[in-house]
Tab-separated table of C-alpha atoms and ligand atoms in Angstrom:
chain	number	residue	atom	x	y	z
A	557	MET	CA	74.510	31.550	-37.664
A	558	SER	CA	74.437	32.392	-41.432
A	559	GLU	CA	77.551	31.855	-43.553
A	560	ARG	CA	77.296	35.359	-44.744
A	561	GLY	CA	77.974	37.053	-41.488
A	562	ALA	CA	76.314	38.105	-38.333
A	563	ALA	CA	74.089	41.231	-38.331
A	564	GLY	CA	75.001	42.424	-34.926
A	565	PRO	CA	73.731	40.906	-31.924
A	566	GLY	CA	70.427	39.770	-33.478
A	567	PRO	CA	69.989	36.725	-35.751
A	568	ALA	CA	71.064	37.387	-39.397
A	569	ALA	CA	68.768	34.831	-40.967
A	570	MET	CA	65.363	33.428	-40.659
A	571	GLN	CA	63.086	30.798	-42.250
A	572	VAL	CA	59.241	30.497	-42.391
A	573	CYS	CA	57.122	27.859	-44.024
A	574	ARG	CA	53.567	28.048	-45.165
A	575	ILE	CA	51.415	25.583	-47.132
A	576	MET	CA	49.771	27.105	-50.284
A	577	ARG	CA	45.983	27.246	-49.984
A	578	PRO	CA	43.124	27.769	-52.551
A	579	ASP	CA	42.829	31.391	-51.722
A	580	ASP	CA	46.595	31.868	-52.498
A	581	ALA	CA	46.136	30.834	-56.057
A	582	ASN	CA	44.239	31.569	-59.348
A	583	VAL	CA	41.540	29.261	-60.854
A	584	ALA	CA	44.144	27.087	-62.573
A	585	GLY	CA	45.773	26.424	-59.081
A	586	ASN	CA	48.822	28.609	-59.778
A	587	VAL	CA	49.900	30.592	-56.661
A	588	HIS	CA	49.627	34.406	-57.385
A	589	GLY	CA	52.774	36.417	-57.621
A	590	GLY	CA	51.312	38.900	-55.206
A	591	THR	CA	50.913	36.013	-52.505
A	592	VAL	CA	54.692	35.293	-52.966
A	593	LEU	CA	55.580	39.067	-52.816
A	594	LYS	CA	53.586	39.481	-49.659
A	595	MET	CA	55.311	36.433	-47.898
A	596	ILE	CA	58.681	37.875	-49.003
A	597	GLU	CA	58.031	41.228	-47.705
A	598	GLU	CA	56.749	39.931	-44.301
A	599	ALA	CA	59.863	37.967	-43.843
A	600	GLY	CA	62.000	41.014	-44.755
A	601	ALA	CA	60.009	43.289	-42.336
A	602	ILE	CA	60.355	40.881	-39.519
A	603	ILE	CA	64.143	40.407	-39.888
A	604	SER	CA	64.985	44.088	-40.557
A	605	THR	CA	62.821	45.390	-37.656
A	606	ARG	CA	64.407	42.681	-35.367
A	607	HIS	CA	67.842	43.886	-36.463
A	608	CYS	CA	67.142	47.512	-36.174
A	609	ASN	CA	65.919	47.046	-32.527
A	610	CYS	CA	68.795	44.685	-31.521
A	611	ARG	CA	70.517	47.367	-29.524
A	612	ALA	CA	69.195	49.617	-26.891
A	613	GLY	CA	67.951	52.762	-28.453
A	614	GLU	CA	64.902	54.288	-30.005
A	615	PRO	CA	62.320	51.548	-30.766
A	616	CYS	CA	61.445	51.537	-34.528
A	617	VAL	CA	59.640	49.625	-37.356
A	618	ALA	CA	61.317	48.896	-40.606
A	619	ALA	CA	59.424	50.288	-43.582
A	620	LEU	CA	59.855	48.817	-47.034
A	621	ALA	CA	61.683	51.361	-49.199
A	622	ARG	CA	62.395	49.333	-52.332
A	623	VAL	CA	62.229	46.009	-53.995
A	624	GLU	CA	64.682	45.124	-56.639
A	625	ARG	CA	63.442	43.681	-59.950
A	626	THR	CA	62.444	40.074	-59.260
A	627	ASP	CA	61.781	37.155	-61.419
A	628	PHE	CA	59.363	34.331	-60.783
A	629	LEU	CA	61.561	31.354	-61.544
A	630	SER	CA	58.918	28.507	-61.411
A	631	PRO	CA	55.254	28.344	-60.600
A	632	MET	CA	54.029	27.190	-57.204
A	633	CYS	CA	50.738	25.181	-56.796
A	634	ILE	CA	48.078	24.737	-54.147
A	635	GLY	CA	49.172	22.022	-51.611
A	636	GLU	CA	52.985	22.803	-52.008
A	637	VAL	CA	54.881	24.270	-49.117
A	638	ALA	CA	56.603	27.523	-49.548
A	639	THR	CA	59.788	28.050	-47.460
A	640	VAL	CA	60.783	31.778	-47.281
A	641	SER	CA	64.430	32.291	-46.159
A	642	ALA	CA	65.473	35.771	-45.407
A	643	GLU	CA	68.895	37.110	-44.593
A	644	ILE	CA	70.363	40.579	-43.854
A	645	THR	CA	73.283	41.166	-46.412
A	646	TYR	CA	74.057	44.812	-46.074
A	647	THR	CA	73.454	47.733	-43.810
A	648	SER	CA	73.991	51.423	-44.550
A	649	LYS	CA	73.715	54.182	-41.923
A	650	HIS	CA	69.802	54.286	-42.457
A	651	SER	CA	68.867	51.139	-44.543
A	652	VAL	CA	69.026	47.414	-44.427
A	653	GLU	CA	69.405	45.144	-47.409
A	654	VAL	CA	67.549	41.773	-47.106
A	655	GLN	CA	67.881	38.961	-49.530
A	656	VAL	CA	64.909	36.475	-49.591
A	657	SER	CA	64.500	33.268	-51.506
A	658	VAL	CA	61.348	31.165	-51.778
A	659	LEU	CA	61.570	27.523	-52.240
A	660	SER	CA	58.581	25.412	-53.191
A	661	GLU	CA	58.271	21.807	-52.068
A	662	ASN	CA	55.981	18.999	-53.100
A	663	ILE	CA	55.639	17.237	-49.865
A	664	LEU	CA	54.346	14.102	-51.331
A	665	THR	CA	57.270	13.626	-53.760
A	666	GLY	CA	59.963	15.738	-51.923
A	667	ALA	CA	60.579	17.574	-55.226
A	668	LYS	CA	61.888	21.162	-54.499
A	669	LYS	CA	62.202	24.274	-56.803
A	670	VAL	CA	63.331	27.763	-56.246
A	671	ALA	CA	60.266	29.948	-56.890
A	672	ASN	CA	61.692	33.405	-56.438
A	673	LYS	CA	64.729	35.379	-55.165
A	674	ALA	CA	64.329	38.772	-54.170
A	675	THR	CA	66.239	41.777	-52.694
A	676	LEU	CA	64.507	44.415	-50.474
A	677	TRP	CA	65.609	47.443	-48.808
A	678	TYR	CA	64.000	48.704	-45.545
A	679	VAL	CA	64.383	51.924	-43.573
A	680	PRO	CA	63.794	52.027	-39.745
A	681	LEU	CA	61.267	54.624	-38.597
A	682	SER	CA	60.784	55.708	-35.136
A	683	LEU	CA	57.806	54.244	-33.063
A	684	LYS	CA	57.359	57.743	-31.378
A	685	ASN	CA	57.607	59.733	-34.608
A	686	VAL	CA	56.865	58.109	-38.025
A	687	ASN	CA	58.762	60.792	-39.925
A	688	LYS	CA	61.899	60.224	-38.112
A	689	VAL	CA	64.444	57.823	-39.926
A	690	VAL	CA	66.515	55.981	-37.118
A	691	GLU	CA	70.077	54.881	-37.475
A	692	VAL	CA	70.716	51.322	-38.237
A	693	PRO	CA	73.079	49.123	-36.045
A	694	PRO	CA	75.992	48.160	-38.396
A	695	MET	CA	76.066	44.609	-39.396
A	696	GLN	CA	79.239	42.594	-39.042
A	697	TYR	CA	80.502	40.897	-42.184
A	698	ALA	CA	82.265	37.485	-42.212
A	699	ARG	CA	84.382	38.779	-45.062
A	700	LYS	CA	85.508	42.104	-46.359
A	701	GLU	CA	84.461	41.424	-49.916
A	702	GLN	CA	80.799	40.906	-48.744
A	703	GLU	CA	80.863	44.494	-47.351
A	704	ASP	CA	82.387	45.874	-50.622
A	705	GLU	CA	79.826	43.966	-52.709
A	706	GLY	CA	77.014	45.245	-50.548
A	707	ARG	CA	78.068	48.796	-50.793
A	708	LYS	CA	78.206	48.492	-54.463
A	709	ARG	CA	74.713	47.213	-54.679
A	710	TYR	CA	73.625	50.137	-52.174
A	711	GLU	CA	75.180	52.792	-54.461
A	712	GLU	CA	73.613	51.223	-57.670
A	713	GLN	CA	70.120	51.246	-56.235
A	714	LYS	CA	70.593	54.802	-54.934
A	715	LEU	CA	71.540	55.917	-58.469
A	716	ASP	CA	68.750	54.032	-60.070
A	717	ARG	CA	65.982	55.368	-57.688
A	718	LEU	CA	67.083	59.022	-58.220
A	719	GLU	CA	66.668	58.525	-61.972
A	720	THR	CA	63.135	56.911	-61.701
A	721	LYS	CA	61.776	59.209	-58.879
A	722	GLN	CA	59.774	61.558	-61.037
A	723	ARG	CA	58.047	58.969	-63.418
A	724	ASN	CA	54.735	59.406	-61.804
A	725	GLY	CA	52.255	61.955	-63.358
A	726	ASP	CA	50.081	59.675	-65.481
A	727	VAL	CA	46.385	59.018	-65.017
A	728	ILE	CA	44.161	56.254	-66.478
A	729	PHE	CA	40.935	57.407	-67.809
A	730	PRO	CA	37.999	55.207	-68.586
A	731	VAL	CA	37.297	54.336	-72.343
A	732	ILE	CA	33.860	53.855	-73.790
A	733	ASN	CA	33.294	50.804	-75.959
A	734	PRO	CA	36.982	49.919	-76.390
A	735	GLU	CA	37.944	47.292	-79.225
A	736	PRO	CA	39.458	44.033	-78.043
A	737	HIS	CA	43.258	44.057	-77.569
A	738	THR	CA	43.492	47.922	-77.181
A	739	VAL	CA	44.840	49.474	-74.115
A	740	GLY	CA	41.451	50.674	-73.024
A	741	TYR	CA	39.972	47.232	-73.410
A	742	SER	CA	41.898	45.524	-70.557
A	743	GLN	CA	42.768	48.461	-68.382
A	744	SER	CA	41.353	47.865	-64.746
A	745	SER	CA	41.205	49.360	-61.279
A	746	LEU	CA	40.503	48.254	-57.770
A	747	ILE	CA	39.452	50.619	-54.977
A	748	HIS	CA	40.430	49.463	-51.468
A	749	LEU	CA	39.897	50.989	-47.886
A	750	VAL	CA	43.181	50.650	-45.846
A	751	GLY	CA	42.182	48.902	-42.491
A	752	PRO	CA	44.113	48.072	-39.520
A	753	SER	CA	44.988	44.479	-40.752
A	754	ASP	CA	46.893	46.090	-43.875
A	755	CYS	CA	49.074	48.276	-41.533
A	756	THR	CA	52.289	48.054	-39.541
A	757	LEU	CA	52.523	49.069	-35.846
A	758	LEU	CA	53.183	52.621	-37.112
A	759	GLY	CA	49.697	52.675	-38.681
A	760	PHE	CA	50.669	52.736	-42.486
A	761	VAL	CA	50.281	50.066	-45.114
A	762	HIS	CA	52.757	47.015	-45.234
A	763	GLY	CA	54.666	46.952	-48.523
A	764	GLY	CA	53.570	43.442	-49.125
A	765	VAL	CA	49.856	44.236	-49.021
A	766	THR	CA	50.382	47.070	-51.726
A	767	MET	CA	52.377	44.771	-53.861
A	768	LYS	CA	49.645	41.982	-53.495
A	769	LEU	CA	46.876	44.437	-54.613
A	770	MET	CA	49.141	45.697	-57.575
A	771	ASP	CA	49.723	42.136	-58.703
A	772	GLU	CA	45.989	41.457	-58.479
A	773	VAL	CA	45.089	44.458	-60.820
A	774	ALA	CA	48.096	43.526	-63.205
A	775	GLY	CA	46.701	39.990	-63.267
A	776	ILE	CA	43.187	41.152	-64.168
A	777	VAL	CA	44.589	43.349	-67.100
A	778	ALA	CA	46.557	40.434	-68.348
A	779	ALA	CA	43.689	37.954	-68.127
A	780	ARG	CA	41.136	40.503	-69.910
A	781	HIS	CA	43.609	41.021	-72.696
A	782	CYS	CA	44.421	37.396	-73.402
A	783	LYS	CA	41.448	35.395	-71.809
A	784	THR	CA	43.737	32.447	-70.779
A	785	ASN	CA	45.454	31.377	-67.535
A	786	ILE	CA	48.126	33.828	-66.627
A	787	VAL	CA	51.040	34.003	-64.273
A	788	THR	CA	53.411	36.733	-62.956
A	789	ALA	CA	56.777	36.364	-64.531
A	790	SER	CA	58.611	39.425	-63.101
A	791	VAL	CA	58.278	42.671	-61.368
A	792	ASP	CA	60.567	45.615	-62.189
A	793	ALA	CA	62.174	47.486	-59.223
A	794	ILE	CA	59.631	49.288	-57.031
A	795	ASN	CA	60.418	52.364	-54.932
A	796	PHE	CA	58.150	53.145	-52.126
A	797	HIS	CA	58.531	56.924	-51.710
A	798	GLU	CA	55.385	57.762	-49.941
A	799	LYS	CA	53.548	56.065	-46.811
A	800	ILE	CA	49.895	55.222	-47.040
A	801	LYS	CA	47.974	55.919	-43.660
A	802	LYS	CA	45.290	53.746	-42.169
A	803	GLY	CA	41.891	55.030	-43.266
A	804	SER	CA	42.945	56.089	-46.661
A	805	VAL	CA	41.199	54.952	-49.820
A	806	ILE	CA	43.684	53.610	-52.383
A	807	THR	CA	42.969	53.244	-56.012
A	808	VAL	CA	45.184	50.617	-57.914
A	809	SER	CA	45.113	51.010	-61.615
A	810	GLY	CA	46.757	48.943	-64.363
A	811	ARG	CA	47.178	49.357	-68.069
A	812	MET	CA	48.917	47.240	-70.606
A	813	THR	CA	51.998	48.853	-72.252
A	814	PHE	CA	53.691	46.323	-74.209
A	815	THR	CA	53.404	42.831	-75.714
A	816	SER	CA	56.129	40.595	-76.925
A	817	ASN	CA	55.216	37.332	-78.559
A	818	LYS	CA	54.630	35.580	-75.265
A	819	SER	CA	54.694	38.202	-72.549
A	820	MET	CA	52.692	41.253	-71.547
A	821	GLU	CA	53.952	44.300	-69.622
A	822	ILE	CA	51.523	46.042	-67.386
A	823	GLU	CA	52.119	49.370	-65.629
A	824	VAL	CA	50.448	49.813	-62.347
A	825	PHE	CA	49.751	52.891	-60.289
A	826	VAL	CA	48.767	53.277	-56.624
A	827	ASP	CA	47.011	56.586	-55.612
A	828	ALA	CA	46.123	57.217	-52.015
A	829	ASP	CA	43.313	59.546	-50.883
A	830	PRO	CA	43.775	60.205	-47.110
A	831	PHE	CA	40.379	61.791	-46.766
A	832	VAL	CA	39.834	60.816	-43.158
A	833	ASP	CA	41.065	63.720	-40.647
A	834	GLU	CA	43.764	64.820	-43.247
A	835	PRO	CA	43.666	67.855	-45.331
A	836	GLN	CA	46.199	66.180	-47.757
A	837	GLU	CA	45.107	65.642	-51.464
A	838	ARG	CA	45.155	62.424	-53.293
A	839	TYR	CA	48.811	61.513	-54.239
A	840	ARG	CA	50.622	58.795	-56.173
A	841	ALA	CA	52.103	56.472	-53.589
A	842	VAL	CA	53.934	53.968	-55.924
A	843	SER	CA	54.084	52.710	-59.488
A	844	ALA	CA	55.574	49.628	-61.064
A	845	PHE	CA	55.872	47.497	-64.220
A	846	PHE	CA	54.671	43.888	-64.031
A	847	THR	CA	55.412	41.187	-66.708
A	848	TYR	CA	52.847	38.314	-67.197
A	849	VAL	CA	52.922	35.250	-69.348
A	850	SER	CA	49.877	33.143	-70.445
A	851	LEU	CA	50.291	29.369	-69.751
A	852	SER	CA	48.724	26.479	-71.383
A	853	LYS	CA	47.233	23.573	-69.489
A	854	GLU	CA	50.673	21.824	-69.506
A	855	GLY	CA	52.284	24.931	-68.139
A	856	LYS	CA	53.917	25.877	-71.405
A	857	PRO	CA	54.035	29.794	-72.438
A	858	LEU	CA	51.458	30.582	-75.017
A	859	PRO	CA	51.626	33.320	-77.632
A	860	VAL	CA	49.538	36.281	-76.617
A	861	PRO	CA	47.374	38.683	-78.802
A	862	GLN	CA	49.328	41.743	-79.711
A	863	LEU	CA	48.512	44.927	-77.997
A	864	LEU	CA	46.929	47.554	-80.349
A	865	ALA	CA	48.655	50.800	-79.339
A	866	GLU	CA	46.383	53.535	-80.826
A	867	THR	CA	47.349	57.007	-79.477
A	868	GLU	CA	50.788	58.603	-79.724
A	869	ASP	CA	51.239	58.048	-75.992
A	870	GLU	CA	50.345	54.415	-76.229
A	871	LYS	CA	52.735	53.999	-78.984
A	872	ARG	CA	55.467	55.775	-77.063
A	873	ARG	CA	54.882	53.526	-73.901
A	874	PHE	CA	54.799	50.465	-76.345
A	875	GLU	CA	58.336	51.378	-77.517
A	876	GLU	CA	59.655	52.104	-73.956
A	877	GLY	CA	58.217	48.768	-72.879
A	878	LYS	CA	59.880	47.010	-75.848
A	879	GLY	CA	63.241	48.655	-74.572
A	880	ARG	CA	62.836	47.254	-71.085
A	881	TYR	CA	61.842	43.876	-72.534
A	882	LEU	CA	65.020	43.670	-74.670
A	883	GLN	CA	67.125	44.848	-71.951
A	884	SER	CA	65.859	42.227	-69.382
A	885	LYS	CA	65.888	39.540	-72.086
A	886	ALA	CA	69.650	40.228	-72.650
A	887	LYS	CA	70.403	40.227	-69.020
A	888	ARG	CA	68.619	36.887	-68.569
A	889	GLN	CA	70.521	35.369	-71.469
A	890	ALA	CA	73.854	36.685	-70.142
A	891	GLN	CA	73.089	35.158	-66.706
A	892	ALA	CA	72.052	31.889	-68.281
A	893	GLN	CA	75.143	31.368	-70.309
A	894	PRO	CA	77.842	30.933	-67.767
A	895	ALA	CA	75.497	28.268	-66.046
A	896	ALA	CA	75.007	26.522	-69.369
A	897	ARG	CA	78.868	26.336	-69.912
A	898	GLN	CA	79.296	24.643	-66.515
O	353	COA	N1	65.149	52.480	-51.559
O	353	COA	C1	66.197	52.218	-50.757
O	353	COA	N2	66.587	52.989	-49.808
O	353	COA	C2	65.888	54.238	-49.705
O	353	COA	C3	64.933	54.630	-50.428
O	353	COA	C4	64.598	53.784	-51.440
O	353	COA	N3	63.456	53.953	-52.362
O	353	COA	N4	64.524	55.873	-50.178
O	353	COA	C5	65.248	56.321	-49.073
O	353	COA	N5	66.156	55.258	-48.746
O	353	COA	C6	67.097	55.235	-47.723
O	353	COA	C7	68.351	56.329	-48.013
O	353	COA	O1	69.301	55.598	-48.766
O	353	COA	C8	68.655	56.531	-46.612
O	353	COA	O2	69.707	55.531	-45.994
O	353	COA	P1	71.282	56.056	-45.941
O	353	COA	O3	71.382	57.355	-45.119
O	353	COA	O4	71.977	55.025	-45.163
O	353	COA	O5	71.844	56.348	-47.466
O	353	COA	C9	67.562	56.271	-45.814
O	353	COA	O6	66.622	55.767	-46.619
O	353	COA	C10	66.845	57.736	-45.301
O	353	COA	O7	66.823	58.456	-46.390
O	353	COA	P2	66.198	59.921	-46.264
O	353	COA	O8	66.505	60.644	-47.579
O	353	COA	O9	66.648	60.597	-44.871
O	353	COA	O10	64.631	59.675	-46.154
O	353	COA	P3	63.465	59.912	-47.169
O	353	COA	O11	62.849	61.095	-46.799
O	353	COA	O12	63.921	59.487	-48.446
O	353	COA	O13	62.474	58.649	-46.567
O	353	COA	C11	61.385	56.631	-46.441
O	353	COA	C12	62.763	57.395	-46.948
O	353	COA	C13	61.674	55.234	-46.828
O	353	COA	C14	61.244	56.679	-45.041
O	353	COA	C15	60.234	57.284	-47.259
O	353	COA	O14	60.393	57.243	-48.559
O	353	COA	C16	58.893	56.568	-46.770
O	353	COA	O15	58.285	56.777	-45.943
O	353	COA	N6	58.471	55.705	-47.932
O	353	COA	C17	57.342	54.835	-47.636
O	353	COA	C18	57.490	53.592	-46.817
O	353	COA	C19	56.367	52.726	-46.766
O	353	COA	O16	55.407	53.187	-46.394
O	353	COA	N7	56.372	51.499	-47.257
O	353	COA	C20	55.286	50.670	-47.589
O	353	COA	C21	54.569	51.462	-48.728
O	353	COA	S1	53.022	50.526	-49.203
């Protein structure tokens, strides 16, 4: 049993291992951030669905509602083994917090590195009625402070998602003959038909599948902009407000919003068109900011060409991106300082 506490009668922690293959990685052999996000989400979906069904009651499937901001701490390569560990750390009445870490291991040398740590929130939906949110069996905490800390994280994310709920109206239009390093030059889209293998038992898309497609588009935007090897450095908090049904066509679009000296911020939108036996119109299912870094052959971050923001909207988005960049940089530095003093 995990040290953090037992999540009701079901197991509170789980671990899965998988070797990284060429189709998990880019041409330079670095594993895609999207592959990591998909593995993380799969583990989270398993442990939270297991927990939500651990008592007799209405059978349900846990749907991904939110992923907190996550940093990719070290790159993983083809041939390394990823160990994904997931643990339930808090339950509210209708949601489950899962903390996941990904350890990469070189099985020839035994060297291990933490590749990623993420926090995800799942909401159980009834197997009989996809629109019905089911109650979560309360988790038992080993210590009172764990519950208090969990409640604090729950309140914080609730506040954050209320503030960001409406940031969704924008559309990306094609640009004719764009100049290099402008927004229009690197903006990219991908169209995907949602098939059964993309979906949960309830017939809507797994959050991990969506995040993988989003990372793919963001990676194309970054590579088009700087034309070097790029890797995902971080993803800002993502809220999944809308389900995407099997049979829908989704358009995933990305555009660059900001460049610092050595990083690029890309905004990604996912629009769903449920045109098969649904009169519903196309809608924005999710949006998020990805940050990419360009790496040299030795794996060192390289300077990136500066983004040429031309229109008033592009300039405004650039300034907003700069604000997010400065904020997350300050946070990282504050977190690194106590560790450096030890
Ligand atoms: N992040 C974390 N928790 C969330 C959330 C979010 N973005 N949105 C809702 N919740 C939690 C609420 O806090 C609440 O729990 P609580 O009562 O313990 O506080 C619970 O979900 C139900 O909230 P409610 O307001 O009744 O439901 P809703 O109408 O907001 O629906 C979802 C919530 C998650 C069911 C709905 O937004 C949804 O279907 N999203 C898409 C899920 C999905 O398809 N994921 C994969 C996308 S590719």
